[in-house]
mmCIF file of C-alpha atoms in Angstrom:
data_model
loop_
_atom_site.group_PDB
_atom_site.id
_atom_site.type_symbol
_atom_site.label_atom_id
_atom_site.label_comp_id
_atom_site.label_asym_id
_atom_site.label_seq_id
_atom_site.Cartn_x
_atom_site.Cartn_y
_atom_site.Cartn_z
ATOM 1 C CA UNK A 11 -10.038 -9.980 -34.666
ATOM 2 C CA UNK A 12 -6.134 -9.006 -33.734
ATOM 3 C CA UNK A 13 -5.652 -9.395 -30.262
ATOM 4 C CA UNK A 14 -5.946 -6.263 -28.233
ATOM 5 C CA UNK A 15 -3.662 -5.309 -25.444
ATOM 6 C CA UNK A 16 -3.305 -2.417 -22.956
ATOM 7 C CA UNK A 17 0.213 -1.400 -22.158
ATOM 8 C CA UNK A 18 0.279 0.778 -18.829
ATOM 9 C CA UNK A 19 3.926 2.733 -18.930
ATOM 10 C CA UNK A 20 5.041 3.683 -15.011
ATOM 11 C CA UNK A 21 5.847 7.453 -15.299
ATOM 12 C CA UNK A 22 9.590 6.294 -14.579
ATOM 13 C CA UNK A 23 9.553 4.737 -18.173
ATOM 14 C CA UNK A 24 9.678 8.758 -19.134
ATOM 15 C CA UNK A 25 11.400 10.646 -16.126
ATOM 16 C CA UNK A 26 14.185 8.480 -14.573
ATOM 17 C CA UNK A 27 14.101 9.011 -10.509
ATOM 18 C CA UNK A 28 18.213 10.086 -10.813
ATOM 19 C CA UNK A 29 17.428 12.754 -13.236
ATOM 20 C CA UNK A 30 16.559 16.404 -13.927
ATOM 21 C CA UNK A 31 13.852 16.108 -16.224
ATOM 22 C CA UNK A 32 15.667 17.930 -19.399
ATOM 23 C CA UNK A 33 13.676 17.185 -22.692
ATOM 24 C CA UNK A 34 16.340 15.368 -23.361
ATOM 25 C CA UNK A 35 16.354 12.852 -21.002
ATOM 26 C CA UNK A 36 12.473 11.818 -21.698
ATOM 27 C CA UNK A 37 13.117 12.005 -24.538
ATOM 28 C CA UNK A 38 14.958 9.644 -24.867
ATOM 29 C CA UNK A 39 13.678 7.411 -21.981
ATOM 30 C CA UNK A 40 10.228 7.549 -23.949
ATOM 31 C CA UNK A 41 12.365 5.976 -26.892
ATOM 32 C CA UNK A 42 14.143 3.299 -25.508
ATOM 33 C CA UNK A 43 10.626 2.121 -23.876
ATOM 34 C CA UNK A 44 8.834 2.199 -27.382
ATOM 35 C CA UNK A 45 11.457 0.434 -28.829
ATOM 36 C CA UNK A 46 10.520 -2.515 -27.047
ATOM 37 C CA UNK A 47 6.471 -2.277 -27.431
ATOM 38 C CA UNK A 48 7.278 -3.187 -31.304
ATOM 39 C CA UNK A 49 7.479 -6.663 -30.572
ATOM 40 C CA UNK A 50 3.811 -6.200 -30.069
ATOM 41 C CA UNK A 51 2.445 -4.419 -32.918
ATOM 42 C CA UNK A 52 4.879 -6.346 -35.589
ATOM 43 C CA UNK A 53 2.917 -10.218 -33.631
ATOM 44 C CA UNK A 54 -0.136 -8.949 -35.020
ATOM 45 C CA UNK A 55 -1.518 -7.200 -31.763
ATOM 46 C CA UNK A 56 -3.668 -3.909 -31.353
ATOM 47 C CA UNK A 57 -1.840 -1.588 -29.044
ATOM 48 C CA UNK A 58 -3.736 0.646 -26.640
ATOM 49 C CA UNK A 59 -1.181 2.732 -24.661
ATOM 50 C CA UNK A 60 -1.680 4.273 -21.129
ATOM 51 C CA UNK A 61 1.120 6.065 -18.913
ATOM 52 C CA UNK A 62 1.690 7.646 -15.209
ATOM 53 C CA UNK A 63 2.565 11.242 -14.226
ATOM 54 C CA UNK A 64 3.887 11.105 -11.529
ATOM 55 C CA UNK A 65 7.345 12.748 -11.742
ATOM 56 C CA UNK A 66 5.479 15.438 -14.196
ATOM 57 C CA UNK A 67 2.176 15.974 -12.722
ATOM 58 C CA UNK A 68 4.766 16.675 -9.947
ATOM 59 C CA UNK A 69 6.963 19.332 -11.584
ATOM 60 C CA UNK A 70 3.781 21.470 -12.939
ATOM 61 C CA UNK A 71 2.271 21.616 -9.592
ATOM 62 C CA UNK A 72 5.980 22.917 -8.282
ATOM 63 C CA UNK A 73 5.305 25.113 -11.328
ATOM 64 C CA UNK A 74 2.535 26.355 -10.760
ATOM 65 C CA UNK A 75 3.546 27.336 -6.986
ATOM 66 C CA UNK A 76 6.503 29.160 -8.077
ATOM 67 C CA UNK A 77 4.294 30.786 -10.183
ATOM 68 C CA UNK A 78 2.684 32.373 -7.735
ATOM 69 C CA UNK A 79 4.590 33.416 -5.441
ATOM 70 C CA UNK A 80 6.754 35.141 -7.549
ATOM 71 C CA UNK A 81 4.682 36.934 -10.479
ATOM 72 C CA UNK A 82 1.286 36.209 -8.687
ATOM 73 C CA UNK A 83 0.051 33.843 -11.395
ATOM 74 C CA UNK A 84 -3.298 31.848 -10.085
ATOM 75 C CA UNK A 85 -2.679 28.248 -9.177
ATOM 76 C CA UNK A 86 -4.323 25.657 -11.731
ATOM 77 C CA UNK A 87 -6.829 23.055 -10.196
ATOM 78 C CA UNK A 88 -5.294 19.790 -9.518
ATOM 79 C CA UNK A 89 -7.572 18.430 -12.785
ATOM 80 C CA UNK A 90 -6.212 20.990 -15.465
ATOM 81 C CA UNK A 91 -2.728 19.639 -14.423
ATOM 82 C CA UNK A 92 -3.724 16.189 -15.008
ATOM 83 C CA UNK A 93 -4.786 17.540 -18.524
ATOM 84 C CA UNK A 94 -1.811 19.308 -19.091
ATOM 85 C CA UNK A 95 0.701 16.541 -18.019
ATOM 86 C CA UNK A 96 -1.814 14.161 -20.729
ATOM 87 C CA UNK A 97 -1.448 16.627 -23.413
ATOM 88 C CA UNK A 98 3.102 16.777 -22.900
ATOM 89 C CA UNK A 99 3.834 13.309 -22.213
ATOM 90 C CA UNK A 100 1.267 11.991 -24.842
ATOM 91 C CA UNK A 101 2.641 14.158 -27.584
ATOM 92 C CA UNK A 102 6.351 12.752 -26.774
ATOM 93 C CA UNK A 103 4.857 9.579 -26.667
ATOM 94 C CA UNK A 104 2.887 10.061 -30.092
ATOM 95 C CA UNK A 105 5.608 11.783 -32.118
ATOM 96 C CA UNK A 106 8.805 9.762 -30.782
ATOM 97 C CA UNK A 107 6.589 6.881 -31.539
ATOM 98 C CA UNK A 108 5.338 7.491 -34.482
ATOM 99 C CA UNK A 109 9.477 7.681 -35.434
ATOM 100 C CA UNK A 110 10.164 3.939 -33.877
ATOM 101 C CA UNK A 111 7.752 3.059 -36.062
ATOM 102 C CA UNK A 112 8.991 4.668 -39.435
ATOM 103 C CA UNK A 113 12.372 2.719 -38.436
ATOM 104 C CA UNK A 114 10.786 -0.070 -38.165
ATOM 105 C CA UNK A 115 8.775 0.007 -41.831
ATOM 106 C CA UNK A 116 5.546 0.186 -39.739
ATOM 107 C CA UNK A 117 2.710 2.774 -40.648
ATOM 108 C CA UNK A 118 -0.025 2.792 -38.465
ATOM 109 C CA UNK A 119 -1.899 5.955 -36.992
ATOM 110 C CA UNK A 120 -0.737 7.433 -33.684
ATOM 111 C CA UNK A 121 -3.865 8.703 -31.711
ATOM 112 C CA UNK A 122 -3.404 10.324 -28.205
ATOM 113 C CA UNK A 123 -6.859 11.594 -26.590
ATOM 114 C CA UNK A 124 -7.226 13.784 -22.928
ATOM 115 C CA UNK A 125 -8.961 11.388 -21.405
ATOM 116 C CA UNK A 126 -11.708 11.748 -18.384
ATOM 117 C CA UNK A 127 -12.572 9.523 -16.054
ATOM 118 C CA UNK A 128 -15.266 9.487 -13.631
ATOM 119 C CA UNK A 129 -15.126 8.708 -9.992
ATOM 120 C CA UNK A 130 -17.742 8.033 -6.866
ATOM 121 C CA UNK A 131 -17.682 11.512 -5.015
ATOM 122 C CA UNK A 132 -18.951 9.417 -2.261
ATOM 123 C CA UNK A 133 -15.725 6.975 -2.688
ATOM 124 C CA UNK A 134 -13.919 6.363 0.801
ATOM 125 C CA UNK A 135 -10.695 8.057 -0.666
ATOM 126 C CA UNK A 136 -12.444 11.313 -0.024
ATOM 127 C CA UNK A 137 -12.338 11.261 3.150
ATOM 128 C CA UNK A 138 -8.908 9.967 3.758
ATOM 129 C CA UNK A 139 -6.643 11.692 1.284
ATOM 130 C CA UNK A 140 -3.245 10.118 1.360
ATOM 131 C CA UNK A 141 -1.551 10.700 -2.270
ATOM 132 C CA UNK A 142 1.415 12.666 -1.768
ATOM 133 C CA UNK A 143 1.499 15.467 -4.505
ATOM 134 C CA UNK A 144 3.869 18.646 -5.649
ATOM 135 C CA UNK A 145 6.715 19.610 -3.052
ATOM 136 C CA UNK A 146 7.919 19.893 0.580
ATOM 137 C CA UNK A 147 6.490 22.539 2.443
ATOM 138 C CA UNK A 148 7.463 24.092 6.212
ATOM 139 C CA UNK A 149 4.733 24.375 8.664
ATOM 140 C CA UNK A 150 4.647 27.319 8.618
ATOM 141 C CA UNK A 151 4.070 27.800 5.026
ATOM 142 C CA UNK A 152 1.750 24.487 4.734
ATOM 143 C CA UNK A 153 -0.572 26.211 8.056
ATOM 144 C CA UNK A 154 -0.367 29.389 5.639
ATOM 145 C CA UNK A 155 -2.234 27.442 2.872
ATOM 146 C CA UNK A 156 -3.955 25.309 5.172
ATOM 147 C CA UNK A 157 -6.144 28.765 5.541
ATOM 148 C CA UNK A 158 -5.781 30.176 1.714
ATOM 149 C CA UNK A 159 -6.850 27.278 0.256
ATOM 150 C CA UNK A 160 -8.192 24.263 2.223
ATOM 151 C CA UNK A 161 -5.876 22.158 1.606
ATOM 152 C CA UNK A 162 -4.730 18.624 3.248
ATOM 153 C CA UNK A 163 -0.525 18.137 4.624
ATOM 154 C CA UNK A 164 0.941 15.187 6.544
ATOM 155 C CA UNK A 165 3.892 15.598 7.729
ATOM 156 C CA UNK A 166 6.873 13.686 5.127
ATOM 157 C CA UNK A 167 8.918 11.014 7.016
ATOM 158 C CA UNK A 168 11.958 10.689 4.564
ATOM 159 C CA UNK A 169 14.566 13.509 3.730
ATOM 160 C CA UNK A 170 14.604 16.391 5.728
ATOM 161 C CA UNK A 171 11.379 16.221 6.995
ATOM 162 C CA UNK A 172 8.703 19.249 6.603
ATOM 163 C CA UNK A 173 5.130 18.833 5.385
ATOM 164 C CA UNK A 174 3.251 17.190 1.919
ATOM 165 C CA UNK A 175 -0.133 17.951 0.345
ATOM 166 C CA UNK A 176 -2.554 14.848 0.109
ATOM 167 C CA UNK A 177 -5.240 14.737 -2.140
ATOM 168 C CA UNK A 178 -7.563 11.530 -2.732
ATOM 169 C CA UNK A 179 -6.885 8.944 -4.749
ATOM 170 C CA UNK A 180 -10.628 6.970 -5.620
ATOM 171 C CA UNK A 181 -11.455 4.063 -7.575
ATOM 172 C CA UNK A 182 -11.871 4.756 -11.546
ATOM 173 C CA UNK A 183 -15.353 3.328 -12.652
ATOM 174 C CA UNK A 184 -15.703 4.831 -16.272
ATOM 175 C CA UNK A 185 -13.385 5.620 -18.557
ATOM 176 C CA UNK A 186 -14.915 8.873 -21.034
ATOM 177 C CA UNK A 187 -15.290 8.147 -24.733
ATOM 178 C CA UNK A 188 -14.128 4.186 -24.376
ATOM 179 C CA UNK A 189 -16.220 3.344 -27.158
ATOM 180 C CA UNK A 190 -14.159 5.661 -29.396
ATOM 181 C CA UNK A 191 -11.244 4.367 -27.762
ATOM 182 C CA UNK A 192 -12.504 0.890 -28.808
ATOM 183 C CA UNK A 193 -12.883 1.935 -32.064
ATOM 184 C CA UNK A 194 -9.887 3.338 -32.851
ATOM 185 C CA UNK A 195 -7.703 0.635 -31.712
ATOM 186 C CA UNK A 196 -9.843 -1.919 -33.270
ATOM 187 C CA UNK A 197 -9.250 -0.196 -36.638
ATOM 188 C CA UNK A 198 -5.330 -0.191 -35.816
ATOM 189 C CA UNK A 199 -4.984 2.473 -34.373
ATOM 190 C CA UNK A 200 -2.522 2.981 -31.416
ATOM 191 C CA UNK A 201 -3.966 4.359 -28.986
ATOM 192 C CA UNK A 202 -2.822 7.069 -26.083
ATOM 193 C CA UNK A 203 -5.313 7.138 -23.509
ATOM 194 C CA UNK A 204 -5.806 7.778 -19.322
ATOM 195 C CA UNK A 205 -2.517 9.213 -18.513
ATOM 196 C CA UNK A 206 -1.823 9.669 -15.252
ATOM 197 C CA UNK A 207 -4.840 7.252 -14.276
ATOM 198 C CA UNK A 208 -6.807 9.804 -16.176
ATOM 199 C CA UNK A 209 -8.193 13.482 -15.520
ATOM 200 C CA UNK A 210 -11.238 12.914 -12.651
ATOM 201 C CA UNK A 211 -14.294 14.093 -12.886
ATOM 202 C CA UNK A 212 -17.376 13.107 -11.047
ATOM 203 C CA UNK A 213 -21.328 13.594 -11.573
ATOM 204 C CA UNK A 214 -23.708 15.694 -10.087
ATOM 205 C CA UNK A 215 -27.260 14.942 -10.268
ATOM 206 C CA UNK A 216 -28.024 16.071 -13.245
ATOM 207 C CA UNK A 217 -25.141 13.988 -14.945
ATOM 208 C CA UNK A 218 -22.857 16.817 -15.662
ATOM 209 C CA UNK A 219 -19.348 16.602 -15.286
ATOM 210 C CA UNK A 220 -17.681 18.743 -12.619
ATOM 211 C CA UNK A 221 -13.620 18.489 -12.066
ATOM 212 C CA UNK A 222 -12.211 17.052 -8.857
ATOM 213 C CA UNK A 223 -8.762 17.358 -7.088
ATOM 214 C CA UNK A 224 -7.961 14.007 -6.755
ATOM 215 C CA UNK A 225 -6.010 11.300 -8.550
ATOM 216 C CA UNK A 226 -6.382 8.336 -9.497
ATOM 217 C CA UNK A 227 -4.272 4.808 -9.822
ATOM 218 C CA UNK A 228 -3.216 4.759 -13.504
ATOM 219 C CA UNK A 229 -2.538 0.953 -13.187
ATOM 220 C CA UNK A 230 -6.529 0.527 -12.474
ATOM 221 C CA UNK A 231 -7.187 3.139 -14.727
ATOM 222 C CA UNK A 232 -5.602 1.152 -16.870
ATOM 223 C CA UNK A 233 -6.599 -1.690 -16.430
ATOM 224 C CA UNK A 234 -10.440 -0.264 -16.394
ATOM 225 C CA UNK A 235 -10.205 0.728 -20.341
ATOM 226 C CA UNK A 236 -8.245 -3.035 -20.841
ATOM 227 C CA UNK A 237 -11.667 -4.385 -19.173
ATOM 228 C CA UNK A 238 -14.637 -2.364 -21.034
ATOM 229 C CA UNK A 239 -12.439 -2.196 -24.922
ATOM 230 C CA UNK A 240 -12.578 -6.286 -24.146
ATOM 231 C CA UNK A 241 -8.554 -6.291 -24.005
ATOM 232 C CA UNK A 242 -6.868 -9.644 -24.687
ATOM 233 C CA UNK A 243 -3.653 -8.990 -22.036
ATOM 234 C CA UNK A 244 -2.747 -6.531 -19.949
ATOM 235 C CA UNK A 245 0.443 -5.126 -19.239
ATOM 236 C CA UNK A 246 2.436 -3.073 -16.098
ATOM 237 C CA UNK A 247 5.795 -2.267 -17.339
ATOM 238 C CA UNK A 248 7.501 -1.387 -13.856
ATOM 239 C CA UNK A 249 11.764 -1.772 -13.313
ATOM 240 C CA UNK A 250 11.498 -5.020 -12.425
ATOM 241 C CA UNK A 251 11.233 -8.621 -14.433
ATOM 242 C CA UNK A 252 9.099 -10.410 -12.134
ATOM 243 C CA UNK A 253 6.990 -10.484 -9.091
ATOM 244 C CA UNK A 254 8.350 -11.478 -5.684
ATOM 245 C CA UNK A 255 7.652 -13.211 -3.060
ATOM 246 C CA UNK A 256 9.586 -11.927 0.116
ATOM 247 C CA UNK A 257 11.060 -9.391 -2.390
ATOM 248 C CA UNK A 258 14.763 -8.737 -0.995
ATOM 249 C CA UNK A 259 13.957 -10.296 2.335
ATOM 250 C CA UNK A 260 15.830 -13.753 2.861
ATOM 251 C CA UNK A 261 13.246 -15.765 1.065
ATOM 252 C CA UNK A 262 12.622 -14.411 -1.875
ATOM 253 C CA UNK A 263 10.757 -16.700 -4.374
ATOM 254 C CA UNK A 264 10.698 -15.485 -7.855
ATOM 255 C CA UNK A 265 6.588 -15.781 -9.015
ATOM 256 C CA UNK A 266 6.217 -16.110 -12.805
ATOM 257 C CA UNK A 267 2.247 -18.110 -13.489
ATOM 258 C CA UNK A 268 -0.004 -17.178 -10.544
ATOM 259 C CA UNK A 269 -4.148 -18.093 -11.237
ATOM 260 C CA UNK A 270 -6.461 -15.343 -9.097
ATOM 261 C CA UNK A 271 -7.088 -17.620 -6.254
ATOM 262 C CA UNK A 272 -3.204 -17.715 -5.238
ATOM 263 C CA UNK A 273 -2.278 -14.158 -6.443
ATOM 264 C CA UNK A 274 -5.472 -12.640 -4.295
ATOM 265 C CA UNK A 275 -4.370 -14.715 -1.219
ATOM 266 C CA UNK A 276 -1.112 -13.241 -1.523
ATOM 267 C CA UNK A 277 -2.131 -10.347 -1.428
ATOM 268 C CA UNK A 278 -4.538 -10.629 1.352
ATOM 269 C CA UNK A 279 -1.176 -11.856 3.388
ATOM 270 C CA UNK A 280 0.374 -8.838 2.796
ATOM 271 C CA UNK A 281 3.096 -10.182 0.718
ATOM 272 C CA UNK A 282 2.812 -7.079 -1.203
ATOM 273 C CA UNK A 283 3.785 -4.076 -0.354
ATOM 274 C CA UNK A 284 1.894 -0.980 -0.234
ATOM 275 C CA UNK A 285 2.815 1.653 -2.506
ATOM 276 C CA UNK A 286 4.819 -0.250 -4.738
ATOM 277 C CA UNK A 287 3.621 -3.940 -6.338
ATOM 278 C CA UNK A 288 0.142 -4.368 -4.101
ATOM 279 C CA UNK A 289 -1.636 -1.351 -6.380
ATOM 280 C CA UNK A 290 -0.289 -3.020 -9.721
ATOM 281 C CA UNK A 291 -1.629 -6.815 -8.008
ATOM 282 C CA UNK A 292 -5.171 -5.397 -7.813
ATOM 283 C CA UNK A 293 -5.380 -3.328 -11.381
ATOM 284 C CA UNK A 294 -3.780 -7.089 -13.054
ATOM 285 C CA UNK A 295 -6.945 -9.031 -10.624
ATOM 286 C CA UNK A 296 -9.413 -6.651 -11.809
ATOM 287 C CA UNK A 297 -8.588 -7.041 -15.350
ATOM 288 C CA UNK A 298 -8.999 -10.971 -15.734
ATOM 289 C CA UNK A 299 -11.801 -10.645 -12.979
ATOM 290 C CA UNK A 300 -13.434 -8.621 -15.155
ATOM 291 C CA UNK A 301 -13.271 -10.620 -18.383
ATOM 292 C CA UNK A 302 -9.338 -10.105 -19.875
ATOM 293 C CA UNK A 303 -6.976 -13.147 -20.368
ATOM 294 C CA UNK A 304 -4.290 -12.208 -18.634
ATOM 295 C CA UNK A 305 -2.337 -9.707 -17.517
ATOM 296 C CA UNK A 306 1.739 -9.146 -17.217
ATOM 297 C CA UNK A 307 4.022 -7.686 -15.076
ATOM 298 C CA UNK A 308 7.407 -6.975 -16.289
ATOM 299 C CA UNK A 309 10.718 -4.669 -17.120
ATOM 300 C CA UNK A 310 9.931 -3.021 -20.254
ATOM 301 C CA UNK A 311 12.574 -3.811 -21.553
ATOM 302 C CA UNK A 312 11.659 -7.535 -21.098
ATOM 303 C CA UNK A 313 8.492 -7.478 -23.277
ATOM 304 C CA UNK A 314 9.443 -9.702 -25.971
ATOM 305 C CA UNK A 315 11.157 -12.182 -24.389
ATOM 306 C CA UNK A 316 8.495 -14.791 -23.136
ATOM 307 C CA UNK A 317 10.419 -16.247 -20.150
ATOM 308 C CA UNK A 318 10.164 -12.890 -18.374
ATOM 309 C CA UNK A 319 7.455 -11.595 -16.928
ATOM 310 C CA UNK A 320 5.150 -12.904 -13.964
ATOM 311 C CA UNK A 321 2.028 -13.921 -16.155
ATOM 312 C CA UNK A 322 -1.465 -14.061 -14.046
ATOM 313 C CA UNK A 323 -4.388 -15.344 -15.187
ATOM 314 C CA UNK A 324 -7.543 -16.819 -14.077
ATOM 315 C CA UNK A 325 -7.530 -20.837 -13.524
ATOM 316 C CA UNK A 326 -3.905 -21.481 -14.160
ATOM 317 C CA UNK A 327 -2.774 -24.421 -11.951
ATOM 318 C CA UNK A 328 0.552 -23.884 -11.068
ATOM 319 C CA UNK A 329 1.423 -27.760 -10.621
ATOM 320 C CA UNK A 330 1.080 -27.625 -14.197
ATOM 321 C CA UNK A 331 4.476 -27.510 -15.900
ATOM 322 C CA UNK A 332 4.003 -27.677 -19.050
ATOM 323 C CA UNK A 333 1.566 -24.634 -19.182
ATOM 324 C CA UNK A 334 2.806 -21.902 -20.858
ATOM 325 C CA UNK A 335 0.828 -18.102 -20.072
#
C-alpha cells in the first residue's frame, strides 16, 4: 500500500497579500504551488490536499455586504460562505492540478469534496469569539449590525482602526465522509477536502446536522482528517522554509528536527507566536499524537528538497546527528 500524505495549503498559496485577487493571479499562484506537489505523486504517495480560504472567504463576505447595501440582496450565513469558497477554490485547484499532472505525464483523477466538519456546540470558543472576518466598519456601522444581526465586534489595532466582526473558532472533532475520503485516496485519486477548515456544523439532540456561524482552523482540520484516514505524513506548506526559535530575534535558531516532548515544551514556553506558527505546531502535534508518523512545516517550493523543512516525530532524539526524518 502506498504511503498517504495530507498536504495543507495556506490561503496565501492562492492569493498573496500584495495582490488584488484577480482570477489570473490566483490561477498562476495555484499552478506555482501545485507544481511543487508533483514530487510526492512521482514518489508514489497517495495525496489528500487541504487548503485555507482566509482571503477568499473575506472577499465573499465583503461582496455579501455590498450586495445587501446596494441591491438589498440578503446576506448568506457564514457556513454558506465557507461552502462557496470550498467550491470555488476546490475547482481552481482541481482544474489546474489536472493540467499539471497532464504536463508531467501522470494519469490520475482529482476529486473535490465540499466537506462538513463537526464541532461541539458547547465548545468554549463560542463564549469567546476571536477570529476576525470581513471588512472593517465604523463604530456607527458596527452598532447597527450588532442591533440588526447580533454580530460581535472587536476594535482593530492595525491600519486606521475601526471595528471588525469576530466569530468563534471551535475545535474540529469529526469530518463528515471521512471514510469516503480515505477510500478515494487509497484508490489512487487525489482528494481535495476540508477547505478552509471545513464547513462548520454541529449535531442536535436527534443527531441532525445544524449550521454554525464559525470558522475552523484549517491546519487543525487537516491534521484531524490525516489522523482519521491513517495518513503516514502531514505537510503544512507556508511561507517559511523552517520553524525558528526566537524568530527574527537576536538569538534566532533554526529547528529542523523535533520530537514531541521538545516541541510541546517550546509551545508551552511561548516560543511560537499565536496567530502565526503556534496553531501550525498544535496541528502537527495533534497529527502525531493520533498515530501519524511525521509532520513537516516548510515552504511549498522546498518540498522536494528534504534538507528543508521542520520535521516533527514522536520519539526522535535531537542528539542523534545520524537521524534522517
